[in-house]
PDB file of C-alpha atoms in Angstrom:
ATOM      1  CA  ALA A   1       0.016   0.008   0.075  1.00 61.00           C
ATOM      2  CA  MET A   2       2.888   2.370   0.826  1.00 66.00           C
ATOM      3  CA  GLN A   3       4.514   1.720  -2.613  1.00 66.00           C
ATOM      4  CA  HIS A   4       1.228   2.503  -4.362  1.00 68.00           C
ATOM      5  CA  PHE A   5       0.760   5.659  -2.437  1.00 65.00           C
ATOM      6  CA  ARG A   6       4.233   6.755  -3.160  1.00 66.00           C
ATOM      7  CA  LYS A   7       3.771   6.312  -6.871  1.00 70.00           C
ATOM      8  CA  HIS A   8       0.899   8.682  -7.085  1.00 72.00           C
ATOM      9  CA  ASN A   9       1.736  11.188  -4.342  1.00 73.00           C
ATOM     10  CA  GLN A  10       4.865  12.848  -3.045  1.00 80.00           C
ATOM     11  CA  PRO A  11       5.316  11.396   0.435  1.00 77.00           C
ATOM     12  CA  SER A  12       6.746  13.335   3.362  1.00 81.00           C
ATOM     13  CA  GLU A  13      10.164  12.566   4.646  1.00 84.00           C
ATOM     14  CA  GLU A  14       8.476  11.039   7.886  1.00 87.00           C
ATOM     15  CA  ALA A  15       6.535   8.619   5.765  1.00 83.00           C
ATOM     16  CA  LEU A  16       9.661   7.557   3.962  1.00 86.00           C
ATOM     17  CA  GLN A  17      11.617   7.114   7.183  1.00 89.00           C
ATOM     18  CA  LYS A  18       8.801   5.054   8.569  1.00 89.00           C
ATOM     19  CA  GLU A  19       8.737   2.984   5.422  1.00 88.00           C
ATOM     20  CA  ARG A  20      12.460   2.415   5.647  1.00 91.00           C
ATOM     21  CA  SER A  21      12.360   1.461   9.175  1.00 91.00           C
ATOM     22  CA  LEU A  22       9.492  -1.038   8.547  1.00 93.00           C
ATOM     23  CA  TYR A  23      11.585  -2.674   5.750  1.00 92.00           C
ATOM     24  CA  GLN A  24      14.555  -2.813   8.060  1.00 93.00           C
ATOM     25  CA  THR A  25      12.579  -4.464  10.906  1.00 93.00           C
ATOM     26  CA  LEU A  26      11.021  -6.952   8.362  1.00 94.00           C
ATOM     27  CA  ALA A  27      14.307  -7.835   6.909  1.00 93.00           C
ATOM     28  CA  LYS A  28      15.895  -8.393  10.372  1.00 93.00           C
ATOM     29  CA  ILE A  29      12.960 -10.702  11.286  1.00 94.00           C
ATOM     30  CA  TYR A  30      13.547 -12.651   8.087  1.00 94.00           C
ATOM     31  CA  ASP A  31      17.370 -12.754   8.816  1.00 91.00           C
ATOM     32  CA  SER A  32      16.550 -14.372  12.230  1.00 93.00           C
ATOM     33  CA  LEU A  33      14.611 -16.996  10.420  1.00 93.00           C
ATOM     34  CA  ARG A  34      17.435 -18.101   8.197  1.00 90.00           C
ATOM     35  CA  LYS A  35      18.356 -21.705   8.517  1.00 88.00           C
ATOM     36  CA  ASN A  36      14.984 -22.512   9.887  1.00 89.00           C
ATOM     37  CA  LYS A  37      13.417 -25.260   7.765  1.00 89.00           C
ATOM     38  CA  LYS A  38       9.939 -23.934   8.209  1.00 91.00           C
ATOM     39  CA  TYR A  39      11.044 -20.750   6.374  1.00 90.00           C
ATOM     40  CA  PRO A  40      13.180 -21.933   3.424  1.00 91.00           C
ATOM     41  CA  PHE A  41      12.985 -18.543   1.586  1.00 93.00           C
ATOM     42  CA  ALA A  42      13.888 -16.392   4.552  1.00 92.00           C
ATOM     43  CA  ARG A  43      17.117 -15.225   2.974  1.00 92.00           C
ATOM     44  CA  GLU A  44      15.482 -14.175  -0.352  1.00 93.00           C
ATOM     45  CA  MET A  45      12.735 -12.530   1.615  1.00 94.00           C
ATOM     46  CA  SER A  46      15.167 -10.509   3.594  1.00 94.00           C
ATOM     47  CA  LEU A  47      17.123  -9.489   0.516  1.00 93.00           C
ATOM     48  CA  GLU A  48      13.856  -8.404  -1.059  1.00 93.00           C
ATOM     49  CA  CYS A  49      13.192  -6.151   1.986  1.00 93.00           C
ATOM     50  CA  TYR A  50      16.547  -4.640   1.688  1.00 93.00           C
ATOM     51  CA  ARG A  51      15.968  -4.084  -2.120  1.00 93.00           C
ATOM     52  CA  ALA A  52      12.632  -2.291  -1.366  1.00 91.00           C
ATOM     53  CA  ALA A  53      14.352  -0.118   1.231  1.00 92.00           C
ATOM     54  CA  ALA A  54      17.225   0.504  -1.189  1.00 92.00           C
ATOM     55  CA  ASN A  55      14.810   1.694  -3.772  1.00 90.00           C
ATOM     56  CA  ILE A  56      13.649   4.493  -1.346  1.00 89.00           C
ATOM     57  CA  GLU A  57      17.337   5.451  -0.834  1.00 88.00           C
ATOM     58  CA  ASP A  58      18.081   3.738   2.535  1.00 91.00           C
ATOM     59  CA  PRO A  59      21.875   3.679   2.667  1.00 93.00           C
ATOM     60  CA  GLU A  60      22.160   0.844   5.160  1.00 93.00           C
ATOM     61  CA  ALA A  61      19.963  -1.250   2.997  1.00 93.00           C
ATOM     62  CA  GLN A  62      21.917  -0.382  -0.191  1.00 94.00           C
ATOM     63  CA  TYR A  63      25.128  -1.366   1.601  1.00 96.00           C
ATOM     64  CA  ILE A  64      23.863  -4.763   2.843  1.00 94.00           C
ATOM     65  CA  LEU A  65      22.275  -5.560  -0.463  1.00 93.00           C
ATOM     66  CA  GLY A  66      25.497  -4.574  -2.385  1.00 94.00           C
ATOM     67  CA  LYS A  67      27.601  -6.551   0.083  1.00 95.00           C
ATOM     68  CA  ASN A  68      25.442  -9.666  -0.475  1.00 93.00           C
ATOM     69  CA  LEU A  69      25.391  -9.251  -4.306  1.00 93.00           C
ATOM     70  CA  LEU A  70      29.173  -8.871  -4.284  1.00 96.00           C
ATOM     71  CA  GLU A  71      29.687 -11.987  -2.141  1.00 95.00           C
ATOM     72  CA  GLU A  72      27.424 -14.009  -4.501  1.00 93.00           C
ATOM     73  CA  ALA A  73      29.331 -12.811  -7.553  1.00 94.00           C
ATOM     74  CA  LYS A  74      32.648 -13.795  -6.030  1.00 94.00           C
ATOM     75  CA  PHE A  75      31.176 -17.186  -5.173  1.00 91.00           C
ATOM     76  CA  ARG A  76      29.921 -17.660  -8.799  1.00 88.00           C
ATOM     77  CA  GLU A  77      33.308 -16.437 -10.153  1.00 88.00           C
ATOM     78  CA  GLY A  78      35.043 -19.108  -8.064  1.00 88.00           C
ATOM     79  CA  LEU A  79      32.823 -21.755  -9.514  1.00 84.00           C
ATOM     80  CA  GLN A  80      33.585 -20.476 -12.965  1.00 84.00           C
ATOM     81  CA  LYS A  81      37.286 -20.676 -12.382  1.00 84.00           C
ATOM     82  CA  GLU A  82      36.944 -24.222 -10.979  1.00 83.00           C
ATOM     83  CA  ASP A  83      35.076 -25.330 -14.084  1.00 77.00           C
ATOM     84  CA  ILE A  84      32.184 -26.581 -11.925  1.00 70.00           C
ATOM     85  CA  PHE A  85      29.499 -24.768 -13.858  1.00 66.00           C
ATOM     86  CA  ALA A  86      31.677 -23.470 -16.762  1.00 61.00           C
ATOM     87  CA  SER A  87      29.785 -23.555 -20.020  1.00 62.00           C
ATOM     88  CA  SER A  88      31.788 -24.799 -22.989  1.00 53.00           C
TER      89      SER A  88
END
């Protein structure tokens, strides 16, 4: 609902700050549920929360999201170098 409101109206800084804090809180909840077999997609959900917060220019979320993407890229690069998933 907040994203829809933001598309059609110019939100106040207070509303943006509240939305950022809600995304941060939700992401931290999902982070705490990682490695819990009842929540197999907790990592993806937390990253999506950080992505949504980064879209409204939350610097902490941008940092966390960038760090995770960089770690994943390094991991994939290592797999490519080891010819595990290298395409011929």
